[in-house]
Short mmCIF file of C-alpha atoms in Angstrom, two decimals:
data_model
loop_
_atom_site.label_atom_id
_atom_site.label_comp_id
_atom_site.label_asym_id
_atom_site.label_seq_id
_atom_site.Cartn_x
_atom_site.Cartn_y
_atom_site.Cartn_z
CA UNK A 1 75.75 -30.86 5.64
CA UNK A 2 74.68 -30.70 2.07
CA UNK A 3 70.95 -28.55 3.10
CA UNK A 4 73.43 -26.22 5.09
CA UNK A 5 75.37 -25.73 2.00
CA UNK A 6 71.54 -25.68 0.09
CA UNK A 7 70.42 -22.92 2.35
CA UNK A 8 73.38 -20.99 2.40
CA UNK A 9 73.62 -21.10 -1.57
CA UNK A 10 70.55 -19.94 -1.72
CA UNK A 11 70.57 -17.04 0.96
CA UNK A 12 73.69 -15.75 -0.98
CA UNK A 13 72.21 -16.42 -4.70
CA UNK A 14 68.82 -13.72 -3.29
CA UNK A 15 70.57 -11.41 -1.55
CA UNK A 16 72.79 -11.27 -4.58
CA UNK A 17 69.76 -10.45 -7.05
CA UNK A 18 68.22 -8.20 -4.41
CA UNK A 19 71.96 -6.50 -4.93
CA UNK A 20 71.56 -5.75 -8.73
CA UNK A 21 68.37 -5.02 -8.69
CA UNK A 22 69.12 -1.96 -6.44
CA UNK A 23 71.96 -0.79 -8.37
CA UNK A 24 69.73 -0.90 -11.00
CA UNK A 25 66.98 0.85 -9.16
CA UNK A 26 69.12 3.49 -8.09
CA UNK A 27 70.96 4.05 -11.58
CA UNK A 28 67.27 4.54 -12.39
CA UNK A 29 66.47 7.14 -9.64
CA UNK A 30 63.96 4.69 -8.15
CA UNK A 31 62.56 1.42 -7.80
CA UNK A 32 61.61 0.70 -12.17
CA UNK A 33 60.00 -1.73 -14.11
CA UNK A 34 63.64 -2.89 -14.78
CA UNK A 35 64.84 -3.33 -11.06
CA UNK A 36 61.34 -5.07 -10.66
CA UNK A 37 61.96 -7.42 -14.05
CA UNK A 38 65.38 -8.36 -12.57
CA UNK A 39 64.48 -9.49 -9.53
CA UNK A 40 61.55 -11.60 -11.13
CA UNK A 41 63.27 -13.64 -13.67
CA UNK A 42 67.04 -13.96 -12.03
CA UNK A 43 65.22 -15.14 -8.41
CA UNK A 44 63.28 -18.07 -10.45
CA UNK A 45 67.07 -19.37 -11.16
CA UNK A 46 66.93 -20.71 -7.30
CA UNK A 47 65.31 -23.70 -8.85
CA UNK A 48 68.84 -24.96 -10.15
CA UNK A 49 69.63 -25.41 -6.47
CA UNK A 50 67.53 -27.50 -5.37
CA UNK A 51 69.36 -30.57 -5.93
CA UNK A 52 71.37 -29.16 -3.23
CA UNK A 53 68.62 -30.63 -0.95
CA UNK A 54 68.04 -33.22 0.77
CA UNK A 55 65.32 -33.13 2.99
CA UNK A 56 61.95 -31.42 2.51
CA UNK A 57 61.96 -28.89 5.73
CA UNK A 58 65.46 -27.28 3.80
CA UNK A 59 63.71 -27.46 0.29
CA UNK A 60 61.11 -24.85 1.49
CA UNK A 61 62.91 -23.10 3.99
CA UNK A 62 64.24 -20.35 2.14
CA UNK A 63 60.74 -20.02 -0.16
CA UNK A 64 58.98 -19.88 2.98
CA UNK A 65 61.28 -17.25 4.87
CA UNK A 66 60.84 -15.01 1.70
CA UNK A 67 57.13 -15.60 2.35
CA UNK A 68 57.60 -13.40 5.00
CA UNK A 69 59.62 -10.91 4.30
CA UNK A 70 57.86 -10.18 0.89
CA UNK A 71 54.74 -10.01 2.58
CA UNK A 72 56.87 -7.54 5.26
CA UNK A 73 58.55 -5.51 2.05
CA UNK A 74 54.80 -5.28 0.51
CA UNK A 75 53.57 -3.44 3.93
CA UNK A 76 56.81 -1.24 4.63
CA UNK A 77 58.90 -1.58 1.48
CA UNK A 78 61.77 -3.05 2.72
CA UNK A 79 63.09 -3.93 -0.80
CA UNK A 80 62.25 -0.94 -2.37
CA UNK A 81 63.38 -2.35 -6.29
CA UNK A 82 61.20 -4.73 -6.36
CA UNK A 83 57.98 -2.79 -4.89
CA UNK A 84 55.12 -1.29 -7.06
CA UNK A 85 53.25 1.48 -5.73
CA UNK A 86 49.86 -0.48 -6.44
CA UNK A 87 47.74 -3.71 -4.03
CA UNK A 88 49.29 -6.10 -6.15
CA UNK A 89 50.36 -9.36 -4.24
CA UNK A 90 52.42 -10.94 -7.19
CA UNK A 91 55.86 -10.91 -4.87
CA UNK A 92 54.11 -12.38 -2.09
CA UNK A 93 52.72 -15.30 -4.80
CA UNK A 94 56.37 -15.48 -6.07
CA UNK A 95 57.34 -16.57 -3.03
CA UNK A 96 54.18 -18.70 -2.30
CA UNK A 97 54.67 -20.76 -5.95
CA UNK A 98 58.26 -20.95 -4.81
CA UNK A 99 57.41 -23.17 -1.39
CA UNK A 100 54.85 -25.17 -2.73
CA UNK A 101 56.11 -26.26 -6.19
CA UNK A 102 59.56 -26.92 -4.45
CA UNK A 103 58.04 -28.65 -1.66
CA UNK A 104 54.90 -30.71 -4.22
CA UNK A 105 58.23 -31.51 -6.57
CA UNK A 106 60.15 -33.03 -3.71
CA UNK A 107 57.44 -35.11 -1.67
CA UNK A 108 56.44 -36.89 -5.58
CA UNK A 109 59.39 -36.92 -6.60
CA UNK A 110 59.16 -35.20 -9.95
CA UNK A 111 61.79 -33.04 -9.86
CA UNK A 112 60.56 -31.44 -13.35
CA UNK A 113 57.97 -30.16 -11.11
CA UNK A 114 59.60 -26.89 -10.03
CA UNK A 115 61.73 -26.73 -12.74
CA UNK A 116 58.86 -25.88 -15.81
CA UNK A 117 56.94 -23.62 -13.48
CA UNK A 118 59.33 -21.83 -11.80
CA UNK A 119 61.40 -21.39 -14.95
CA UNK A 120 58.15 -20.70 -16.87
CA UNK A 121 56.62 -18.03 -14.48
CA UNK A 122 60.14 -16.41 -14.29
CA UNK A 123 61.01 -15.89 -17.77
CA UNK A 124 57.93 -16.19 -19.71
CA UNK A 125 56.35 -13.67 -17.50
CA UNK A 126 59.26 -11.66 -17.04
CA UNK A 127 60.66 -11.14 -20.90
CA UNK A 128 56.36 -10.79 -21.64
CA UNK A 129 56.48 -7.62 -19.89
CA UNK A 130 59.30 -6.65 -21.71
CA UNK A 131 58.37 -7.84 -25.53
CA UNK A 132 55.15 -6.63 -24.85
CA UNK A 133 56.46 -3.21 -23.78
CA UNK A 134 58.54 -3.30 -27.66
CA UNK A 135 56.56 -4.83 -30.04
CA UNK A 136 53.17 -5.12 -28.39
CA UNK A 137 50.92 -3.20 -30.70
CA UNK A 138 48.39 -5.99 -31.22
CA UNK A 139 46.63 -6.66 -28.46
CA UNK A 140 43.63 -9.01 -29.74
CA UNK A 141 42.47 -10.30 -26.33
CA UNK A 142 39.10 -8.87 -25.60
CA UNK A 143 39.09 -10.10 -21.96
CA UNK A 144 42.28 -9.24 -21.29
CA UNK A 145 42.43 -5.70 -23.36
CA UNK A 146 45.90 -4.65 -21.36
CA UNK A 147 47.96 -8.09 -22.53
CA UNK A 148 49.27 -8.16 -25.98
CA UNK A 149 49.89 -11.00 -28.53
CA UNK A 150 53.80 -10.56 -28.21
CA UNK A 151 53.57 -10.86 -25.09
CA UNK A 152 51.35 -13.92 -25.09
CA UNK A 153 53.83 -15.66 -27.75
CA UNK A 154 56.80 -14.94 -25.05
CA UNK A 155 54.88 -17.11 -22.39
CA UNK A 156 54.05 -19.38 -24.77
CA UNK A 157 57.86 -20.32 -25.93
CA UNK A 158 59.19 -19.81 -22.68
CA UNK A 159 56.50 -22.43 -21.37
CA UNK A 160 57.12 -24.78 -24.29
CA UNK A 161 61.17 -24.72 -23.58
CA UNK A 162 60.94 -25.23 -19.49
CA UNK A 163 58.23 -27.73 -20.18
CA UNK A 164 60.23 -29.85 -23.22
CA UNK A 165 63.42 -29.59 -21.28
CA UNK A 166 62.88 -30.45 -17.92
CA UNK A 167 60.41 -33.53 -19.05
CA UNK A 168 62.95 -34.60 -21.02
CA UNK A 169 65.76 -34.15 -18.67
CA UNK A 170 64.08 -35.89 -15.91
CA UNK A 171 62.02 -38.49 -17.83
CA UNK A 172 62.99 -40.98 -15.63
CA UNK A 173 61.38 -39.96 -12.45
CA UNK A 174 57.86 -41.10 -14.28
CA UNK A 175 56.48 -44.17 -14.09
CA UNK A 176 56.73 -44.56 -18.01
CA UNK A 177 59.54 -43.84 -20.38
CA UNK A 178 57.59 -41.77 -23.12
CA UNK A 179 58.79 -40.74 -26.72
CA UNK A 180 60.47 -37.70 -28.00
CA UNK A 181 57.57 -36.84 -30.18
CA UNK A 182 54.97 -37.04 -27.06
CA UNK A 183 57.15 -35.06 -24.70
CA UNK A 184 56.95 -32.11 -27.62
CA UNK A 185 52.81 -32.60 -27.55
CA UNK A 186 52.93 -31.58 -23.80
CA UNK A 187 55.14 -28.83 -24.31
CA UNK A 188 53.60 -27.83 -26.76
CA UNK A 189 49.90 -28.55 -24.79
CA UNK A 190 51.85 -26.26 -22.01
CA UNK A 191 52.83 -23.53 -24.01
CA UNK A 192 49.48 -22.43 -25.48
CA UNK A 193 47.64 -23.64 -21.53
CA UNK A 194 50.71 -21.35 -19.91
CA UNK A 195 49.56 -17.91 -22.38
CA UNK A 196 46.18 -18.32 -21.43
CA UNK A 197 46.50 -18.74 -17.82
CA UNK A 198 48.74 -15.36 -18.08
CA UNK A 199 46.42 -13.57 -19.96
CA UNK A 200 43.56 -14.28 -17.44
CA UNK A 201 45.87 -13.31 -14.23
CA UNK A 202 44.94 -9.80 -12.07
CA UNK A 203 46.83 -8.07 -9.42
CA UNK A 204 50.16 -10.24 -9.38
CA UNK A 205 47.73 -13.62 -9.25
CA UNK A 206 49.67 -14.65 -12.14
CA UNK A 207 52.39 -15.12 -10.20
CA UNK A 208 50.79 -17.59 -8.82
CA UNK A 209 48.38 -19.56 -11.03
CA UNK A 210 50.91 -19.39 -14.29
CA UNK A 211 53.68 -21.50 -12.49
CA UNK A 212 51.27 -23.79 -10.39
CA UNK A 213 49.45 -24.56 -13.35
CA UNK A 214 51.93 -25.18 -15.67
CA UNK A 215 53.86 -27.24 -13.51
CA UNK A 216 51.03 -29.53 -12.64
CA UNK A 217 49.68 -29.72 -15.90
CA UNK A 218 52.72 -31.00 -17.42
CA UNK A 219 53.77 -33.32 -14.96
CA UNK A 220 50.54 -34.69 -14.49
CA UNK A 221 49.87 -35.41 -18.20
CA UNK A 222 53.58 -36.99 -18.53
CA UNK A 223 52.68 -39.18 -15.41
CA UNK A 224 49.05 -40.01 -16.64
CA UNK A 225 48.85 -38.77 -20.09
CA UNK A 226 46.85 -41.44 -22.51
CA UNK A 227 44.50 -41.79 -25.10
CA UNK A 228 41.37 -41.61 -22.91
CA UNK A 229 43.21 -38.98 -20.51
CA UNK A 230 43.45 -36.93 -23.99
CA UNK A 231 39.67 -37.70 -25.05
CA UNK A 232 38.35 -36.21 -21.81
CA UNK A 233 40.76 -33.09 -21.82
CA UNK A 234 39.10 -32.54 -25.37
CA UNK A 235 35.95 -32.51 -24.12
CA UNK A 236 36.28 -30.32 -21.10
CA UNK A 237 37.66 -27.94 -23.18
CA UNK A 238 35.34 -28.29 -25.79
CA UNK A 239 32.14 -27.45 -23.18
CA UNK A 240 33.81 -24.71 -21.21
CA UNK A 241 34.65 -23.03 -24.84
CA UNK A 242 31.16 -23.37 -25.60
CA UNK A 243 29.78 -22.17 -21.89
CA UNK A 244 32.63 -19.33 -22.40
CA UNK A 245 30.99 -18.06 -25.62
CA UNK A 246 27.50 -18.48 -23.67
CA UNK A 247 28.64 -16.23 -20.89
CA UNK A 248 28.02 -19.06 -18.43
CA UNK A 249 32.20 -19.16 -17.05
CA UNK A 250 34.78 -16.67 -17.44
CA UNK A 251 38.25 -16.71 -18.69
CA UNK A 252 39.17 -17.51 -14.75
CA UNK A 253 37.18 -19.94 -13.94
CA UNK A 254 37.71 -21.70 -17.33
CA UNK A 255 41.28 -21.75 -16.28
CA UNK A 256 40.24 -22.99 -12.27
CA UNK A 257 38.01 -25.92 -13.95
CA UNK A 258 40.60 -27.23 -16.65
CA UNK A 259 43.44 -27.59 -14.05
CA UNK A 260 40.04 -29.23 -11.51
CA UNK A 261 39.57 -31.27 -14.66
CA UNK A 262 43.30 -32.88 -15.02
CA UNK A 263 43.81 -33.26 -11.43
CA UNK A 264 40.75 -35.10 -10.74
CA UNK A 265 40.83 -37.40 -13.91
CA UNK A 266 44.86 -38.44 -13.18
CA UNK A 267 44.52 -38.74 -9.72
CA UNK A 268 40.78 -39.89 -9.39
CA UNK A 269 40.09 -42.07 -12.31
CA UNK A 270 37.63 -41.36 -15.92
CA UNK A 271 34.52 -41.42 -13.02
CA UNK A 272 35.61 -38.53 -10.85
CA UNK A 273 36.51 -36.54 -13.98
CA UNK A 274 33.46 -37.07 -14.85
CA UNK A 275 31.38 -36.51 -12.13
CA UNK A 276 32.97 -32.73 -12.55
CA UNK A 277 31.54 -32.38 -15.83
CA UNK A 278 28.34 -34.17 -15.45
CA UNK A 279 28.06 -31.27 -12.25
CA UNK A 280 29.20 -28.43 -14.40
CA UNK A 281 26.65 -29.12 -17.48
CA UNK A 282 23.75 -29.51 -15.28
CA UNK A 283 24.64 -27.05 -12.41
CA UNK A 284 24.67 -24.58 -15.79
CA UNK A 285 21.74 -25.80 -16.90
CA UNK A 286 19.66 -25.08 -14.33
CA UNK A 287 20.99 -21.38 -13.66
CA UNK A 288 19.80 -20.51 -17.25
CA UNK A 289 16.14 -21.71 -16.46
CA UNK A 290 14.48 -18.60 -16.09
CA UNK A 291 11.01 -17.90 -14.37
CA UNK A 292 9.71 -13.94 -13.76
CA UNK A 293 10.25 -15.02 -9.73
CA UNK A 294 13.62 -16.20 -10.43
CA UNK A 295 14.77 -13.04 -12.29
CA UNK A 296 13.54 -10.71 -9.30
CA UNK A 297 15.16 -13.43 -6.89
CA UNK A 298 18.64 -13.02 -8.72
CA UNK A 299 18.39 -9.17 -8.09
CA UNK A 300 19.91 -9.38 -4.43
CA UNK A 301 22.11 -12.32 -5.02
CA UNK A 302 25.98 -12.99 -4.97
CA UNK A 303 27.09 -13.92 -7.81
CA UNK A 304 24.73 -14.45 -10.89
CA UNK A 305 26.58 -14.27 -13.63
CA UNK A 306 29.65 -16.29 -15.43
CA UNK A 307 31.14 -18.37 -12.86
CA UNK A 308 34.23 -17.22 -11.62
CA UNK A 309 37.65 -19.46 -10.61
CA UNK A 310 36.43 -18.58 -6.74
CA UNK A 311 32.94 -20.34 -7.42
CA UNK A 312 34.43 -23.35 -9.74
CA UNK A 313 37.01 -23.71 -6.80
CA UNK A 314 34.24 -23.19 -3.83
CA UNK A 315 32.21 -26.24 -5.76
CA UNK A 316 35.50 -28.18 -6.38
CA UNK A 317 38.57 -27.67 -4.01
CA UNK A 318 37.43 -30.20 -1.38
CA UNK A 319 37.27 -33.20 -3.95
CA UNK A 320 40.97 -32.02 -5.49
CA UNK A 321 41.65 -32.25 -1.73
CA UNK A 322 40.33 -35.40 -1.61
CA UNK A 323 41.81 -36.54 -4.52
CA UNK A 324 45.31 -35.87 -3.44
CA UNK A 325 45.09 -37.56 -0.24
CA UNK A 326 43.56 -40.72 -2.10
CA UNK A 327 46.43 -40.68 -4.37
CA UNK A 328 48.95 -40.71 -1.72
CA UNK A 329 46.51 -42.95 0.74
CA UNK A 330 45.08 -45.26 -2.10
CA UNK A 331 42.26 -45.58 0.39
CA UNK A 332 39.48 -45.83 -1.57
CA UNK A 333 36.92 -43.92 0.97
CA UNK A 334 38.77 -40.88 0.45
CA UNK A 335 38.13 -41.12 -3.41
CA UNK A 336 34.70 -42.15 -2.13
CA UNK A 337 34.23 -38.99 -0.27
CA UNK A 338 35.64 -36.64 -3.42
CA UNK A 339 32.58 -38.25 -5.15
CA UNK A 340 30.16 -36.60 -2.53
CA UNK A 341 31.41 -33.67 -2.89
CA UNK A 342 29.75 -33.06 -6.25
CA UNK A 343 26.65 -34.53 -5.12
CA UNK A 344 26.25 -32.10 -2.40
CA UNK A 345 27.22 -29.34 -4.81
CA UNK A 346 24.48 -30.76 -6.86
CA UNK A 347 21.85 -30.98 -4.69
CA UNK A 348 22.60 -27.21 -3.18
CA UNK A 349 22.71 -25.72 -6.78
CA UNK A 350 19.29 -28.22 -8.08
CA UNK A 351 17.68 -26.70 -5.03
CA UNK A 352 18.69 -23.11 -4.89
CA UNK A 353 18.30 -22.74 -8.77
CA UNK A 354 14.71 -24.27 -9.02
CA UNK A 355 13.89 -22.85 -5.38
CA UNK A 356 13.91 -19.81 -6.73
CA UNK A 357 11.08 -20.48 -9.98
CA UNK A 358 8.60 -21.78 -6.86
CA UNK A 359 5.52 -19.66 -6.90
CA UNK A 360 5.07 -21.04 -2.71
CA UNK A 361 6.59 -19.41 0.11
CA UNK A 362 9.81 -19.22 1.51
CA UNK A 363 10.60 -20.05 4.99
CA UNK A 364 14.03 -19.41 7.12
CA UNK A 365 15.35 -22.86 7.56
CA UNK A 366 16.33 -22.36 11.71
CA UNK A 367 12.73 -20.67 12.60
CA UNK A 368 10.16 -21.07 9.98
CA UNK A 369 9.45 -17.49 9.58
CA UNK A 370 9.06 -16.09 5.91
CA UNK A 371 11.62 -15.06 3.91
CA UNK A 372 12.23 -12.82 0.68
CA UNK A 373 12.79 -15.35 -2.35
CA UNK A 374 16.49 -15.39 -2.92
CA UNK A 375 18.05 -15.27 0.40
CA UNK A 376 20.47 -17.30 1.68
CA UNK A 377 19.13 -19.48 3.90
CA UNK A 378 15.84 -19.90 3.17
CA UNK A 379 14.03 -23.33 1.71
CA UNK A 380 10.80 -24.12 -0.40
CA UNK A 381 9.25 -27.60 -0.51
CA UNK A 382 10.03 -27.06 -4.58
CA UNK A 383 13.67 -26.77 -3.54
CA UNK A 384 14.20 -29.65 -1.33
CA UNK A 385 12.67 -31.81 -3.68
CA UNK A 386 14.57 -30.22 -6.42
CA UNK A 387 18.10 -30.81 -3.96
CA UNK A 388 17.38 -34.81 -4.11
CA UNK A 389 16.88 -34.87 -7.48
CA UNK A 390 20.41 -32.99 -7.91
CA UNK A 391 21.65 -35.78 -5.21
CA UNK A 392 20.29 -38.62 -7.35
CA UNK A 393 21.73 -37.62 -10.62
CA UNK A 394 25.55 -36.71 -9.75
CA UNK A 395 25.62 -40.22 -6.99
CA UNK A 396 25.46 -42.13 -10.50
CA UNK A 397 28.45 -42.31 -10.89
CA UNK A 398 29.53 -43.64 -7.20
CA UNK A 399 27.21 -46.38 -8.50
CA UNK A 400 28.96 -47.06 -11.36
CA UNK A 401 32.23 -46.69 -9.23
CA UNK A 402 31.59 -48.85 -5.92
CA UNK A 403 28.02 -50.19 -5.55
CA UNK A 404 24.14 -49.14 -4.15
CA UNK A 405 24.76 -49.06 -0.73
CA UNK A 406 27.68 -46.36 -1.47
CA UNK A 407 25.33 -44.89 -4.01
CA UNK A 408 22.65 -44.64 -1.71
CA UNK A 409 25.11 -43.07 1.31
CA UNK A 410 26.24 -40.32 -1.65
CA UNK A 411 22.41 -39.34 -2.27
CA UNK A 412 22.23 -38.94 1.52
CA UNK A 413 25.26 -37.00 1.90
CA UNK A 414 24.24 -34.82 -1.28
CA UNK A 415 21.25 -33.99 -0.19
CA UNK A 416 23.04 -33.59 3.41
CA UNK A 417 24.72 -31.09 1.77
CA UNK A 418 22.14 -28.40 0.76
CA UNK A 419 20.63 -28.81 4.48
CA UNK A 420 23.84 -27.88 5.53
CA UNK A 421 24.69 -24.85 2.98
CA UNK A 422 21.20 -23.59 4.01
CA UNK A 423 21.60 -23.49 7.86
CA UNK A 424 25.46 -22.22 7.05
CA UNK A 425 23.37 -19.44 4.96
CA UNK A 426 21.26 -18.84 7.78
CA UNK A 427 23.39 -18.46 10.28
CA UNK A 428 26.95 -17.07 9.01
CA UNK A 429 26.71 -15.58 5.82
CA UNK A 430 26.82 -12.00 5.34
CA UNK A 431 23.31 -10.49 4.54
CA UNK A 432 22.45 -6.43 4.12
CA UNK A 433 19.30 -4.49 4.05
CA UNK A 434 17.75 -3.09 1.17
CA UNK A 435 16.32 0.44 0.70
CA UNK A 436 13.03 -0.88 2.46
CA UNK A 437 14.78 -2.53 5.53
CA UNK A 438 13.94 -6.30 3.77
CA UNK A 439 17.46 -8.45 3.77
CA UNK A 440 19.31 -9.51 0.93
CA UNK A 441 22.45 -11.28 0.24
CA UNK A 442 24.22 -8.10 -1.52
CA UNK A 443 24.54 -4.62 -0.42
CA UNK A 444 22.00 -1.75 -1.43
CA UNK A 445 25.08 1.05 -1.94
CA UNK A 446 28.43 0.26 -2.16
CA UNK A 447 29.61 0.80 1.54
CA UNK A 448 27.07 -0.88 2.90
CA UNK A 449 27.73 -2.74 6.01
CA UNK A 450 26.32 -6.31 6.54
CA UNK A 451 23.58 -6.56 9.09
CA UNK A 452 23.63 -9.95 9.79
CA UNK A 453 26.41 -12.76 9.39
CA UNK A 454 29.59 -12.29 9.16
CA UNK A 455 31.37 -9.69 6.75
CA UNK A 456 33.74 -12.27 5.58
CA UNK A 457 31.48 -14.97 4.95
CA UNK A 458 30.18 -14.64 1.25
CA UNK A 459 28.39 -17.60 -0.55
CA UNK A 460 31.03 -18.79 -2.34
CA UNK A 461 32.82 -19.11 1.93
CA UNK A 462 29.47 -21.27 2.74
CA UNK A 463 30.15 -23.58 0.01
CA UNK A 464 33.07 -24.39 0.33
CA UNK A 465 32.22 -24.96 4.00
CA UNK A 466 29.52 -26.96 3.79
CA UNK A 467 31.15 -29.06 1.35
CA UNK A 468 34.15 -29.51 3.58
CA UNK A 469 31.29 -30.54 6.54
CA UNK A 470 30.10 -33.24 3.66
CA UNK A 471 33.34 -34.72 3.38
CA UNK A 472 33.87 -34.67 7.19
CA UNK A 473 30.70 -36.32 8.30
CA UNK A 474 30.99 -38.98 5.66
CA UNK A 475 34.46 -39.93 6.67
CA UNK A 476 32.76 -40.07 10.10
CA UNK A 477 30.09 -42.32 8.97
CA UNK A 478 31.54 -44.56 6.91
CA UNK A 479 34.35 -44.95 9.70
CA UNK A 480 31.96 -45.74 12.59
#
């Protein structure tokens, strides 16, 4: 009875904001910035009634249903105040954020979960729009030249208030009872994380990263937060500022790898952090050695420049996976696996980076015949030897974690790894012709059709796959 009285609550609380909002948006002769702001800060009030709940399939039932009819209202604007005339997805990733922070809060039972990002993405993003709009003037962001400082400060302090309060107000779903003075570090912590992850947000993703983030970094460092937890934050901040000011991340993916960072130090142990930024400091230092070859070979590649969130995430996603299901497993193969993961990653970046400085030839990895130097799916003997070296260096730590005979299963599975991202390469990723019919992995003009592969298989897609395939057939092995 009480998710009945949940879901109806609910269903009458959003229909009841929809209401204003188009009063509003017809007082205004059309769908405004107003009827839009209305909608996005009074809908993130839900939050207060999900206590109503008791089960998770109610919890997310209403998030989810609004899933779908944003997504419907995007295509046919069915709820015209709350539409932009623009691509933007950010009421679709309302509604995502909703479902799983909701959903995430309820199966850990952190109920502050929802509560900071929710409450964070709906006013601090919300009023920013509108402080912004009045006072501002300064906008000192160079990556972000459309966001402004006032705006900034009004994520910032809402953060800092939804974080402080809702720690503090459900301190005792965590494990241990913390002090007054810490809870107001992580708010604080949150605030300044929260402006930055707004200021880096395109197209509406805001709406999804700001209250995900937030709400996971807060929770997480309440749950897990000590003085080693604080030393390694420190210092994964400290090298992505310095790769940021060396052009080798953006703003993004310095965002994806922070929140990579905390999830897989809290939920994986110092080791697995670790392993992240042992990958990330080599994998960079191996895409700045430069030969002549290399420099030609980077010409009709994907992706040469800063790392993006979608590469940190295409290198990293299936060990947060990984992590997660350890955490709620505590079967230690699955943490096991997440260690692979960045030894395959290794070994495909060791041997596609220094591949590409060999002065030999290249051959296509299903048939042997030559191959342009750069493109996907092709191997040199320089590269393969390169790929176990990458293996060897980021199993370490499984050493250091569980023993030889794991390490040595996590150099084969790393070097596994770039076998597989190279036949994945081969066979399904998208590849185009260039002006003299030779293929390369981007196109020659901008509405250039692939030739071969598949149009939505990019590198970052075969990475993430092949990674995946790591994880699978070392759960396999280690199984049988």
């Amino acid at each position: 009875m009480e998710n009945i009285i949940g879901l109806a609550s609910s269903l009458a609380y959003i229909f009841f904001v929809i209401g204003i909002a188009t009063v509003v948006a017809k007082k205004s002769q059309g769908a405004s910035e107003t009827s839009r702001k209305v909608v996005h800060i009074l809908v993130g009030n839900w939050v207060f009634l999900t206590p109503l709940f008791t089960e998770l399939w109610a919890v997310v039932l209403v998030p989810f249903t609004f899933i779908i009819i944003n997504s419907l209202s995007l295509k046919y604007t069915l709820i015209s105040a709350m539409e932009r005339n623009d691509d933007s997805l950010g009421t679709v990733y309302y509604a995502v954020s909703l479902f799983f922070l909701s959903g995430l809060g309820f199966i850990l039972g952190f109920r502050a979960l929802p509560y900071i990002g929710v409450l964070t993405m709906a006013y601090g993003d919300g009023f920013a729009a509108i402080t912004g709009k009045k006072w501002g003037k300064r906008k000192p962001f160079p990556f972000a030249p459309l966001k402004s400082l006032a705006g900034s400060l009004t994520v910032a302090t809402a953060a800092f208030l939804a974080t402080f309060g809702s720690l503090l107000y459900f301190q005792k779903d965590f494990s241990t009872e913390r002090s007054l003075l810490f809870i107001l570090f992580i708010a604080l912590l949150n605030g300044i994380f929260s402006a930055f992850m707004e200021l880096t947000g395109k197209k509406g993703c805001d709406n999804l990263t700001l209250p995900i983030g937030s709400g996971l970094f807060a929770v997480l460092t309440m749950e897990f937060g000590t003085l080693p937890y604080f030393l390694y934050l420190a210092a994964a901040l400290a090298i992505l500022v310095y790769a940021f000011r060396k052009e080798a991340i953006t703003p993004d993916g310095m965002v994806a790898a922070l929140l990579t960072a905390v999830t897989l130090y809290t939920l994986g142990g110092f080791l697995l952090g670790s392993s992240l930024i042992l990958f990330f400091i080599l994998g960079t230092g191996v895409s700045k050695m430069k030969t002549k070859e290399k420099s030609e070979a980077e010409k009709t590649q994907e992706h040469t420049g800063a790392r993006n969130w979608k590469q940190v995430l295409a290198n990293s996603l299936p060990a947060v996976i990984l992590s997660w299901i350890y955490f709620f497993t505590d079967e230690p193969i699955y943490l096991l696996l997440a260690f692979t993961v960045f030894s395959a990653a290794a070994s495909d970046t060791f041997s596609s980076e220094i591949g590409m400085m060999s002065k030999g030839k290249v051959f296509h990895i299903l048939t042997g015949k030559p191959l342009p130097m750069g493109v996907s799916g092709g191997v040199t003997l320089q590269g393969l030897v390169a790929g176990i070296v990458g293996s060897v260096l980021l199993s370490l730590p499984i050493l250091l974690a569980f023993g030889p005979e794991e390490y040595l299963l996590g150099v084969l599975l790393g070097f596994f790894g770039t076998i597989i991202d190279s036949v994945l390469g081969a066979s399904l990723q998208r590849k185009y012709e260039d002006v003299s019919g030779k293929l390369q992995d981007i196109p020659a003009h901008a509405m250039d059709l692939p030739k071969k592969g598949f149009r939505l298989v990019s590198n970052n897609a075969v990475n993430l796959l092949s990674l995946t395939l790591v994880a699978i057939v070392g759960y396999v092995v280690t199984t049988l």
